[in-house]
PDB file of C-alpha atoms in Angstrom:
ATOM      1  CA  UNK L   1       8.134  -4.974 -16.698  1.00 37.00           C
ATOM      2  CA  UNK L   2       7.884  -3.480 -20.189  1.00 35.00           C
ATOM      3  CA  UNK L   3       6.686   0.054 -20.718  1.00 36.00           C
ATOM      4  CA  UNK L   4       2.912  -0.036 -20.656  1.00 38.00           C
ATOM      5  CA  UNK L   5       1.534   1.145 -24.010  1.00 35.00           C
ATOM      6  CA  UNK L   6      -1.224   3.721 -23.970  1.00 35.00           C
ATOM      7  CA  UNK L   7      -3.406   3.369 -27.063  1.00 34.00           C
ATOM      8  CA  UNK L   8      -6.659   4.831 -28.317  1.00 33.00           C
ATOM      9  CA  UNK L   9      -9.827   4.510 -26.280  1.00 36.00           C
ATOM     10  CA  UNK L  10     -11.822   1.324 -26.788  1.00 35.00           C
ATOM     11  CA  UNK L  11     -15.038  -0.177 -25.486  1.00 36.00           C
ATOM     12  CA  UNK L  12     -13.212  -3.400 -24.610  1.00 37.00           C
ATOM     13  CA  UNK L  13     -10.402  -3.722 -22.047  1.00 38.00           C
ATOM     14  CA  UNK L  14      -7.013  -3.222 -23.685  1.00 43.00           C
ATOM     15  CA  UNK L  15      -4.054  -5.521 -22.894  1.00 41.00           C
ATOM     16  CA  UNK L  16      -2.373  -2.861 -20.762  1.00 69.00           C
ATOM     17  CA  UNK L  17      -5.453  -2.716 -18.520  1.00 66.00           C
ATOM     18  CA  UNK L  18      -5.223  -6.363 -17.563  1.00 77.00           C
ATOM     19  CA  UNK L  19      -1.425  -6.072 -17.454  1.00 93.00           C
ATOM     20  CA  UNK L  20      -1.405  -3.295 -14.871  1.00 97.00           C
ATOM     21  CA  UNK L  21      -4.209  -4.920 -12.866  1.00 97.00           C
ATOM     22  CA  UNK L  22      -2.296  -8.209 -12.786  1.00 97.00           C
ATOM     23  CA  UNK L  23       0.866  -6.405 -11.679  1.00 97.00           C
ATOM     24  CA  UNK L  24      -1.107  -4.778  -8.863  1.00 98.00           C
ATOM     25  CA  UNK L  25      -2.333  -8.238  -7.824  1.00 98.00           C
ATOM     26  CA  UNK L  26       1.247  -9.536  -7.905  1.00 98.00           C
ATOM     27  CA  UNK L  27       2.295  -6.652  -5.648  1.00 98.00           C
ATOM     28  CA  UNK L  28       0.059  -8.072  -2.896  1.00 98.00           C
ATOM     29  CA  UNK L  29       1.831 -11.434  -3.158  1.00 98.00           C
ATOM     30  CA  UNK L  30       5.306  -9.899  -3.313  1.00 98.00           C
ATOM     31  CA  UNK L  31       4.694  -8.130  -0.012  1.00 98.00           C
ATOM     32  CA  UNK L  32       3.266 -11.039   1.954  1.00 98.00           C
ATOM     33  CA  UNK L  33       5.968 -13.431   0.723  1.00 98.00           C
ATOM     34  CA  UNK L  34       8.779 -11.081   1.767  1.00 98.00           C
ATOM     35  CA  UNK L  35      10.425 -12.761   4.786  1.00 97.00           C
ATOM     36  CA  UNK L  36      11.294 -12.023   7.582  1.00 96.00           C
ATOM     37  CA  UNK L  37       9.145  -8.909   8.112  1.00 97.00           C
ATOM     38  CA  UNK L  38       9.090  -7.342  11.605  1.00 97.00           C
ATOM     39  CA  UNK L  39       5.665  -7.783  13.196  1.00 98.00           C
ATOM     40  CA  UNK L  40       3.978  -8.758   9.930  1.00 98.00           C
ATOM     41  CA  UNK L  41       2.596 -11.996   8.504  1.00 98.00           C
ATOM     42  CA  UNK L  42       5.159 -13.710   6.277  1.00 97.00           C
ATOM     43  CA  UNK L  43       6.274 -17.203   5.269  1.00 96.00           C
ATOM     44  CA  UNK L  44       7.865 -17.862   8.682  1.00 96.00           C
ATOM     45  CA  UNK L  45       5.235 -16.693  11.169  1.00 97.00           C
ATOM     46  CA  UNK L  46       2.096 -14.612  11.722  1.00 97.00           C
ATOM     47  CA  UNK L  47       3.912 -11.637  13.203  1.00 97.00           C
ATOM     48  CA  UNK L  48       1.973  -9.851  15.923  1.00 96.00           C
ATOM     49  CA  UNK L  49      -1.336 -11.262  14.628  1.00 96.00           C
ATOM     50  CA  UNK L  50      -3.398 -13.987  16.243  1.00 93.00           C
ATOM     51  CA  UNK L  51      -6.338 -13.808  13.824  1.00 93.00           C
ATOM     52  CA  UNK L  52      -4.587 -14.252  10.462  1.00 96.00           C
ATOM     53  CA  UNK L  53      -1.936 -16.240   8.641  1.00 97.00           C
ATOM     54  CA  UNK L  54      -0.414 -16.276   5.186  1.00 98.00           C
ATOM     55  CA  UNK L  55      -3.321 -18.314   3.828  1.00 98.00           C
ATOM     56  CA  UNK L  56      -5.682 -15.449   4.660  1.00 98.00           C
ATOM     57  CA  UNK L  57      -3.472 -13.122   2.624  1.00 98.00           C
ATOM     58  CA  UNK L  58      -3.394 -15.429  -0.400  1.00 98.00           C
ATOM     59  CA  UNK L  59      -7.190 -15.720  -0.389  1.00 98.00           C
ATOM     60  CA  UNK L  60      -7.528 -11.987   0.119  1.00 98.00           C
ATOM     61  CA  UNK L  61      -5.192 -11.201  -2.787  1.00 98.00           C
ATOM     62  CA  UNK L  62      -7.160 -13.455  -5.128  1.00 98.00           C
ATOM     63  CA  UNK L  63     -10.431 -11.827  -4.091  1.00 98.00           C
ATOM     64  CA  UNK L  64      -9.082  -8.318  -4.597  1.00 98.00           C
ATOM     65  CA  UNK L  65      -7.383  -9.222  -7.868  1.00 97.00           C
ATOM     66  CA  UNK L  66     -10.744  -9.936  -9.490  1.00 97.00           C
ATOM     67  CA  UNK L  67     -11.803  -6.331  -8.875  1.00 98.00           C
ATOM     68  CA  UNK L  68      -8.684  -4.448  -9.948  1.00 98.00           C
ATOM     69  CA  UNK L  69      -9.537  -4.390 -13.707  1.00 97.00           C
ATOM     70  CA  UNK L  70     -12.926  -2.957 -12.736  1.00 97.00           C
ATOM     71  CA  UNK L  71     -11.233   0.010 -11.046  1.00 98.00           C
ATOM     72  CA  UNK L  72      -9.317   0.653 -14.264  1.00 97.00           C
ATOM     73  CA  UNK L  73     -12.506   0.472 -16.317  1.00 97.00           C
ATOM     74  CA  UNK L  74     -14.202   2.863 -13.870  1.00 97.00           C
ATOM     75  CA  UNK L  75     -11.353   5.303 -14.393  1.00 98.00           C
ATOM     76  CA  UNK L  76     -11.689   4.952 -18.157  1.00 97.00           C
ATOM     77  CA  UNK L  77     -15.445   5.509 -18.010  1.00 97.00           C
ATOM     78  CA  UNK L  78     -15.030   8.605 -15.817  1.00 98.00           C
ATOM     79  CA  UNK L  79     -11.947  10.036 -17.527  1.00 97.00           C
ATOM     80  CA  UNK L  80     -13.820  13.025 -18.970  1.00 96.00           C
ATOM     81  CA  UNK L  81     -15.499  13.856 -15.675  1.00 97.00           C
ATOM     82  CA  UNK L  82     -13.898  16.347 -13.263  1.00 97.00           C
ATOM     83  CA  UNK L  83     -11.253  14.643 -11.145  1.00 97.00           C
ATOM     84  CA  UNK L  84     -12.932  16.026  -8.004  1.00 96.00           C
ATOM     85  CA  UNK L  85     -15.930  13.755  -8.663  1.00 97.00           C
ATOM     86  CA  UNK L  86     -13.915  10.562  -9.018  1.00 98.00           C
ATOM     87  CA  UNK L  87     -13.534   9.516  -5.384  1.00 97.00           C
ATOM     88  CA  UNK L  88     -17.262   9.675  -4.668  1.00 96.00           C
ATOM     89  CA  UNK L  89     -18.040   7.692  -7.812  1.00 97.00           C
ATOM     90  CA  UNK L  90     -15.451   5.113  -6.775  1.00 97.00           C
ATOM     91  CA  UNK L  91     -16.818   4.371  -3.312  1.00 96.00           C
ATOM     92  CA  UNK L  92     -19.426   1.730  -4.276  1.00 97.00           C
ATOM     93  CA  UNK L  93     -16.787  -0.238  -6.180  1.00 98.00           C
ATOM     94  CA  UNK L  94     -14.335   0.062  -3.291  1.00 97.00           C
ATOM     95  CA  UNK L  95     -16.900  -1.161  -0.782  1.00 97.00           C
ATOM     96  CA  UNK L  96     -17.843  -4.104  -3.014  1.00 98.00           C
ATOM     97  CA  UNK L  97     -14.182  -5.094  -3.342  1.00 98.00           C
ATOM     98  CA  UNK L  98     -13.682  -4.756   0.409  1.00 98.00           C
ATOM     99  CA  UNK L  99     -16.728  -6.909   1.131  1.00 98.00           C
ATOM    100  CA  UNK L 100     -15.413  -9.594  -1.225  1.00 98.00           C
ATOM    101  CA  UNK L 101     -12.110  -9.520   0.654  1.00 98.00           C
ATOM    102  CA  UNK L 102     -13.897 -10.020   3.976  1.00 98.00           C
ATOM    103  CA  UNK L 103     -15.905 -12.909   2.515  1.00 98.00           C
ATOM    104  CA  UNK L 104     -12.696 -14.570   1.358  1.00 98.00           C
ATOM    105  CA  UNK L 105     -10.999 -14.207   4.740  1.00 98.00           C
ATOM    106  CA  UNK L 106     -13.937 -14.979   7.007  1.00 97.00           C
ATOM    107  CA  UNK L 107     -14.125 -11.396   8.221  1.00 97.00           C
ATOM    108  CA  UNK L 108     -10.388 -10.865   8.781  1.00 96.00           C
ATOM    109  CA  UNK L 109      -9.017  -7.464   7.704  1.00 96.00           C
ATOM    110  CA  UNK L 110      -5.970  -8.409   5.649  1.00 97.00           C
ATOM    111  CA  UNK L 111      -5.834  -5.778   2.904  1.00 97.00           C
ATOM    112  CA  UNK L 112      -8.330  -3.008   3.614  1.00 95.00           C
ATOM    113  CA  UNK L 113      -5.610  -0.383   3.180  1.00 96.00           C
ATOM    114  CA  UNK L 114      -4.508  -1.919  -0.101  1.00 98.00           C
ATOM    115  CA  UNK L 115      -8.054  -2.005  -1.455  1.00 98.00           C
ATOM    116  CA  UNK L 116      -7.965   1.769  -0.973  1.00 98.00           C
ATOM    117  CA  UNK L 117      -4.491   2.428  -2.407  1.00 98.00           C
ATOM    118  CA  UNK L 118      -4.596  -0.064  -5.295  1.00 98.00           C
ATOM    119  CA  UNK L 119      -8.145   0.971  -6.158  1.00 98.00           C
ATOM    120  CA  UNK L 120      -6.988   4.575  -6.430  1.00 98.00           C
ATOM    121  CA  UNK L 121      -3.925   3.715  -8.498  1.00 98.00           C
ATOM    122  CA  UNK L 122      -5.874   1.480 -10.882  1.00 98.00           C
ATOM    123  CA  UNK L 123      -8.526   4.159 -11.316  1.00 98.00           C
ATOM    124  CA  UNK L 124      -5.828   6.750 -11.986  1.00 98.00           C
ATOM    125  CA  UNK L 125      -4.321   4.376 -14.561  1.00 98.00           C
ATOM    126  CA  UNK L 126      -7.695   4.139 -16.297  1.00 97.00           C
ATOM    127  CA  UNK L 127      -8.190   7.899 -16.333  1.00 98.00           C
ATOM    128  CA  UNK L 128      -4.721   8.584 -17.755  1.00 97.00           C
ATOM    129  CA  UNK L 129      -4.835   5.801 -20.342  1.00 96.00           C
ATOM    130  CA  UNK L 130      -8.239   6.916 -21.617  1.00 96.00           C
ATOM    131  CA  UNK L 131      -6.866  10.442 -22.094  1.00 96.00           C
ATOM    132  CA  UNK L 132      -3.711   8.989 -23.686  1.00 94.00           C
ATOM    133  CA  UNK L 133      -1.414  10.583 -21.115  1.00 95.00           C
ATOM    134  CA  UNK L 134       2.056   9.328 -20.254  1.00 93.00           C
ATOM    135  CA  UNK L 135       1.848   6.783 -17.444  1.00 95.00           C
ATOM    136  CA  UNK L 136       4.661   6.523 -14.951  1.00 96.00           C
ATOM    137  CA  UNK L 137       4.965   6.544 -11.165  1.00 97.00           C
ATOM    138  CA  UNK L 138       4.835  10.327 -10.928  1.00 97.00           C
ATOM    139  CA  UNK L 139       1.865  10.866 -13.233  1.00 97.00           C
ATOM    140  CA  UNK L 140      -0.157   8.157 -11.488  1.00 98.00           C
ATOM    141  CA  UNK L 141       0.497   9.629  -8.051  1.00 98.00           C
ATOM    142  CA  UNK L 142      -0.286  13.162  -9.208  1.00 98.00           C
ATOM    143  CA  UNK L 143      -3.640  11.886 -10.469  1.00 98.00           C
ATOM    144  CA  UNK L 144      -4.316  10.096  -7.167  1.00 98.00           C
ATOM    145  CA  UNK L 145      -3.511  13.287  -5.245  1.00 98.00           C
ATOM    146  CA  UNK L 146      -5.948  15.236  -7.419  1.00 98.00           C
ATOM    147  CA  UNK L 147      -8.654  12.622  -6.862  1.00 98.00           C
ATOM    148  CA  UNK L 148      -8.148  12.802  -3.089  1.00 98.00           C
ATOM    149  CA  UNK L 149      -7.745  16.562  -2.699  1.00 97.00           C
ATOM    150  CA  UNK L 150      -9.465  17.698   0.517  1.00 95.00           C
ATOM    151  CA  UNK L 151     -10.011  14.146   1.782  1.00 94.00           C
ATOM    152  CA  UNK L 152      -8.246  14.649   5.132  1.00 93.00           C
ATOM    153  CA  UNK L 153     -10.112  17.891   5.777  1.00 90.00           C
ATOM    154  CA  UNK L 154     -13.492  16.382   4.906  1.00 89.00           C
ATOM    155  CA  UNK L 155     -13.193  13.068   6.726  1.00 86.00           C
ATOM    156  CA  UNK L 156     -10.741  13.735   9.566  1.00 86.00           C
ATOM    157  CA  UNK L 157     -11.164  17.415  10.396  1.00 79.00           C
ATOM    158  CA  UNK L 158     -14.679  18.548   9.559  1.00 76.00           C
ATOM    159  CA  UNK L 159     -16.741  15.363   9.948  1.00 69.00           C
ATOM    160  CA  UNK L 160     -14.746  13.397  12.495  1.00 70.00           C
ATOM    161  CA  UNK L 161     -17.241  11.411  14.575  1.00 68.00           C
ATOM    162  CA  UNK L 162     -14.416   9.439  16.279  1.00 66.00           C
ATOM    163  CA  UNK L 163     -16.058   6.232  15.060  1.00 63.00           C
ATOM    164  CA  UNK L 164     -12.924   4.667  13.585  1.00 74.00           C
ATOM    165  CA  UNK L 165      -9.447   4.130  14.979  1.00 76.00           C
ATOM    166  CA  UNK L 166      -8.079   6.364  12.237  1.00 77.00           C
ATOM    167  CA  UNK L 167     -10.409   9.219  13.149  1.00 80.00           C
ATOM    168  CA  UNK L 168      -9.497   8.956  16.836  1.00 84.00           C
ATOM    169  CA  UNK L 169      -5.768   8.909  16.098  1.00 88.00           C
ATOM    170  CA  UNK L 170      -6.108  12.008  13.938  1.00 85.00           C
ATOM    171  CA  UNK L 171      -8.062  13.836  16.643  1.00 85.00           C
ATOM    172  CA  UNK L 172      -5.552  12.938  19.359  1.00 88.00           C
ATOM    173  CA  UNK L 173      -2.243  12.951  17.518  1.00 87.00           C
ATOM    174  CA  UNK L 174      -2.767  14.399  14.038  1.00 89.00           C
ATOM    175  CA  UNK L 175      -2.015  11.094  12.269  1.00 91.00           C
ATOM    176  CA  UNK L 176      -3.732  11.148   8.878  1.00 91.00           C
ATOM    177  CA  UNK L 177      -3.038   7.500   7.923  1.00 93.00           C
ATOM    178  CA  UNK L 178      -3.983   6.095   4.529  1.00 94.00           C
ATOM    179  CA  UNK L 179      -6.073   9.157   3.665  1.00 94.00           C
ATOM    180  CA  UNK L 180      -3.123  11.470   4.150  1.00 96.00           C
ATOM    181  CA  UNK L 181      -0.811   9.215   2.157  1.00 97.00           C
ATOM    182  CA  UNK L 182      -3.226   9.163  -0.770  1.00 98.00           C
ATOM    183  CA  UNK L 183      -3.887  12.897  -0.665  1.00 97.00           C
ATOM    184  CA  UNK L 184      -0.123  13.523  -0.718  1.00 98.00           C
ATOM    185  CA  UNK L 185       0.149  11.394  -3.858  1.00 98.00           C
ATOM    186  CA  UNK L 186       2.036   8.743  -1.869  1.00 98.00           C
ATOM    187  CA  UNK L 187       4.790  11.271  -1.183  1.00 98.00           C
ATOM    188  CA  UNK L 188       6.709   8.912   1.127  1.00 98.00           C
ATOM    189  CA  UNK L 189       6.824   6.328  -1.623  1.00 98.00           C
ATOM    190  CA  UNK L 190       7.711   8.697  -4.472  1.00 98.00           C
ATOM    191  CA  UNK L 191      10.386  10.616  -2.563  1.00 98.00           C
ATOM    192  CA  UNK L 192      11.640   7.932  -0.197  1.00 98.00           C
ATOM    193  CA  UNK L 193      10.912   4.239  -0.531  1.00 98.00           C
ATOM    194  CA  UNK L 194      10.843   4.060  -4.339  1.00 98.00           C
ATOM    195  CA  UNK L 195      14.178   5.872  -4.910  1.00 98.00           C
ATOM    196  CA  UNK L 196      15.778   3.720  -2.202  1.00 98.00           C
ATOM    197  CA  UNK L 197      14.422   0.535  -3.799  1.00 98.00           C
ATOM    198  CA  UNK L 198      15.822   1.538  -7.202  1.00 98.00           C
ATOM    199  CA  UNK L 199      19.120   2.601  -5.636  1.00 97.00           C
ATOM    200  CA  UNK L 200      19.530  -0.775  -3.923  1.00 97.00           C
ATOM    201  CA  UNK L 201      18.799  -2.659  -7.143  1.00 97.00           C
ATOM    202  CA  UNK L 202      21.223  -0.489  -9.107  1.00 97.00           C
ATOM    203  CA  UNK L 203      23.877  -1.199  -6.462  1.00 96.00           C
ATOM    204  CA  UNK L 204      23.508  -4.930  -7.102  1.00 96.00           C
ATOM    205  CA  UNK L 205      21.217  -5.939  -4.247  1.00 96.00           C
ATOM    206  CA  UNK L 206      18.698  -8.705  -4.860  1.00 96.00           C
ATOM    207  CA  UNK L 207      15.034  -7.781  -4.920  1.00 97.00           C
ATOM    208  CA  UNK L 208      14.304  -9.164  -1.449  1.00 96.00           C
ATOM    209  CA  UNK L 209      17.037  -7.060   0.158  1.00 97.00           C
ATOM    210  CA  UNK L 210      15.954  -3.960  -1.750  1.00 98.00           C
ATOM    211  CA  UNK L 211      12.342  -4.493  -0.676  1.00 98.00           C
ATOM    212  CA  UNK L 212      13.282  -5.117   2.950  1.00 98.00           C
ATOM    213  CA  UNK L 213      15.390  -1.963   3.150  1.00 98.00           C
ATOM    214  CA  UNK L 214      12.508  -0.023   1.577  1.00 98.00           C
ATOM    215  CA  UNK L 215      10.177  -1.468   4.216  1.00 98.00           C
ATOM    216  CA  UNK L 216      12.580  -0.447   6.982  1.00 98.00           C
ATOM    217  CA  UNK L 217      12.702   3.068   5.542  1.00 98.00           C
ATOM    218  CA  UNK L 218       8.918   3.235   5.507  1.00 98.00           C
ATOM    219  CA  UNK L 219       8.705   1.922   9.063  1.00 98.00           C
ATOM    220  CA  UNK L 220      11.194   4.586  10.167  1.00 98.00           C
ATOM    221  CA  UNK L 221       9.424   7.470   8.402  1.00 98.00           C
ATOM    222  CA  UNK L 222       5.733   6.555   8.255  1.00 97.00           C
ATOM    223  CA  UNK L 223       3.406   7.584  11.084  1.00 96.00           C
ATOM    224  CA  UNK L 224       1.737   4.188  10.875  1.00 97.00           C
ATOM    225  CA  UNK L 225      -1.747   4.262  12.394  1.00 95.00           C
ATOM    226  CA  UNK L 226      -1.762   0.458  12.640  1.00 95.00           C
ATOM    227  CA  UNK L 227       1.201   0.665  15.005  1.00 97.00           C
ATOM    228  CA  UNK L 228      -0.206   3.609  16.950  1.00 96.00           C
ATOM    229  CA  UNK L 229      -3.574   1.890  17.422  1.00 93.00           C
ATOM    230  CA  UNK L 230      -1.797  -1.127  18.956  1.00 95.00           C
ATOM    231  CA  UNK L 231       1.001   0.496  20.911  1.00 96.00           C
ATOM    232  CA  UNK L 232       0.143   4.155  21.186  1.00 95.00           C
ATOM    233  CA  UNK L 233       2.485   6.977  20.215  1.00 96.00           C
ATOM    234  CA  UNK L 234       5.248   5.502  22.373  1.00 97.00           C
ATOM    235  CA  UNK L 235       5.022   2.220  20.486  1.00 97.00           C
ATOM    236  CA  UNK L 236       5.102   4.064  17.153  1.00 98.00           C
ATOM    237  CA  UNK L 237       8.172   6.107  18.083  1.00 98.00           C
ATOM    238  CA  UNK L 238       9.968   2.998  19.373  1.00 98.00           C
ATOM    239  CA  UNK L 239       9.318   1.137  16.128  1.00 98.00           C
ATOM    240  CA  UNK L 240      10.417   4.111  14.015  1.00 98.00           C
ATOM    241  CA  UNK L 241      13.647   4.436  15.969  1.00 98.00           C
ATOM    242  CA  UNK L 242      14.464   0.714  15.785  1.00 98.00           C
ATOM    243  CA  UNK L 243      13.816   0.623  12.024  1.00 98.00           C
ATOM    244  CA  UNK L 244      16.057   3.654  11.500  1.00 98.00           C
ATOM    245  CA  UNK L 245      18.805   2.034  13.589  1.00 97.00           C
ATOM    246  CA  UNK L 246      18.689  -1.172  11.548  1.00 97.00           C
ATOM    247  CA  UNK L 247      18.832   0.744   8.299  1.00 97.00           C
ATOM    248  CA  UNK L 248      21.825   2.744   9.544  1.00 96.00           C
ATOM    249  CA  UNK L 249      23.555  -0.507  10.526  1.00 95.00           C
ATOM    250  CA  UNK L 250      23.353  -1.846   6.978  1.00 94.00           C
ATOM    251  CA  UNK L 251      19.716  -2.838   6.654  1.00 96.00           C
ATOM    252  CA  UNK L 252      18.815  -6.320   5.451  1.00 96.00           C
ATOM    253  CA  UNK L 253      22.061  -7.125   3.668  1.00 93.00           C
ATOM    254  CA  UNK L 254      23.841 -10.385   4.444  1.00 92.00           C
ATOM    255  CA  UNK L 255      23.460 -12.750   7.363  1.00 93.00           C
ATOM    256  CA  UNK L 256      23.913  -9.964   9.962  1.00 94.00           C
ATOM    257  CA  UNK L 257      20.994  -8.091   8.402  1.00 95.00           C
ATOM    258  CA  UNK L 258      18.704 -11.119   8.509  1.00 95.00           C
ATOM    259  CA  UNK L 259      19.704 -11.787  12.127  1.00 96.00           C
ATOM    260  CA  UNK L 260      18.834  -8.194  13.065  1.00 96.00           C
ATOM    261  CA  UNK L 261      15.499  -8.460  11.269  1.00 97.00           C
ATOM    262  CA  UNK L 262      14.554 -11.650  13.097  1.00 97.00           C
ATOM    263  CA  UNK L 263      15.390 -10.004  16.421  1.00 97.00           C
ATOM    264  CA  UNK L 264      13.318  -6.970  15.440  1.00 98.00           C
ATOM    265  CA  UNK L 265      10.465  -9.293  14.472  1.00 98.00           C
ATOM    266  CA  UNK L 266      10.556 -10.978  17.884  1.00 98.00           C
ATOM    267  CA  UNK L 267      10.532  -7.576  19.600  1.00 98.00           C
ATOM    268  CA  UNK L 268       7.535  -6.411  17.573  1.00 98.00           C
ATOM    269  CA  UNK L 269       5.654  -9.618  18.393  1.00 97.00           C
ATOM    270  CA  UNK L 270       6.382  -9.161  22.106  1.00 97.00           C
ATOM    271  CA  UNK L 271       5.123  -5.569  21.949  1.00 98.00           C
ATOM    272  CA  UNK L 272       2.118  -6.547  19.742  1.00 97.00           C
ATOM    273  CA  UNK L 273       3.136  -4.095  17.012  1.00 98.00           C
ATOM    274  CA  UNK L 274       2.387  -4.667  13.337  1.00 97.00           C
ATOM    275  CA  UNK L 275       3.315  -1.978  10.765  1.00 98.00           C
ATOM    276  CA  UNK L 276       0.479  -2.755   8.379  1.00 97.00           C
ATOM    277  CA  UNK L 277       0.365   0.784   7.007  1.00 97.00           C
ATOM    278  CA  UNK L 278       4.008   0.553   5.980  1.00 98.00           C
ATOM    279  CA  UNK L 279       3.332  -2.835   4.380  1.00 98.00           C
ATOM    280  CA  UNK L 280       0.559  -1.219   2.308  1.00 98.00           C
ATOM    281  CA  UNK L 281       3.019   1.445   1.148  1.00 98.00           C
ATOM    282  CA  UNK L 282       5.558  -1.237   0.253  1.00 98.00           C
ATOM    283  CA  UNK L 283       2.940  -2.774  -2.045  1.00 98.00           C
ATOM    284  CA  UNK L 284       2.561   0.631  -3.709  1.00 98.00           C
ATOM    285  CA  UNK L 285       6.351   0.943  -3.923  1.00 98.00           C
ATOM    286  CA  UNK L 286       6.813  -2.354  -5.752  1.00 98.00           C
ATOM    287  CA  UNK L 287       3.894  -1.681  -8.107  1.00 98.00           C
ATOM    288  CA  UNK L 288       5.212   1.752  -9.097  1.00 98.00           C
ATOM    289  CA  UNK L 289       8.707   0.336  -9.551  1.00 98.00           C
ATOM    290  CA  UNK L 290       7.390  -1.857 -12.390  1.00 97.00           C
ATOM    291  CA  UNK L 291       6.458   1.234 -14.436  1.00 95.00           C
ATOM    292  CA  UNK L 292       8.875   3.086 -16.739  1.00 86.00           C
ATOM    293  CA  UNK L 293      11.270   5.266 -14.747  1.00 78.00           C
TER     294      UNK L 293
END
């Protein structure tokens, strides 16, 4: 993708706004079409899921894609406000986007985590572009971290009513999930998955192999609350260990790599484990990789 130009403020959406929003939409499709993915919905099977298939993900992506330019415009409109106010001002838009996703999927939760992460990144893009700041992976994630500062403390420590799976997992095991990833400025992506993805491409790997190895890295290093909610801490540690083993054995490269991935997929399905949190971070990884390095 070309470097995204950052021009003067305007009352009408600039080309780069729709360009970044469309790239964020494409990131949703890139992830779901990546095949084979252990435990996740892809073009071959539904992974460990009985309530969703790839059609749900296509409909979900289209529904979310309509809203992504609105997150950018919200960031533009709020660019002169203190960054600490942004998350609260963003919540109505996030909930509206999430509701549209559920309408499109018949109530199936396909991309709730990505509504959160892509909404934050698009808003950060709007804030930075309005202020005519340099936009790259690092600057976007720094802005997201500033927007989310204190989020884990507020929602998982101080006001934890144990009403959601994420709140219960934090109380029992200290897993901060999507909130922690956002507050860190997607640290696992910036310092792990994204450099690995770029390294694989520079070494001559095709995009699918580079993405799959990045997913394996995320599965090995991410305390995925989706996995823990399905299989407990033991299930999470098993999945992390298996992903690390596959990566050490050469990852997704060649026929042996694909064979190992298919076996891993079958094991995840048997154990009812689906690393949806890592899939959300892979979407972030691919999106950020399209920005200037």
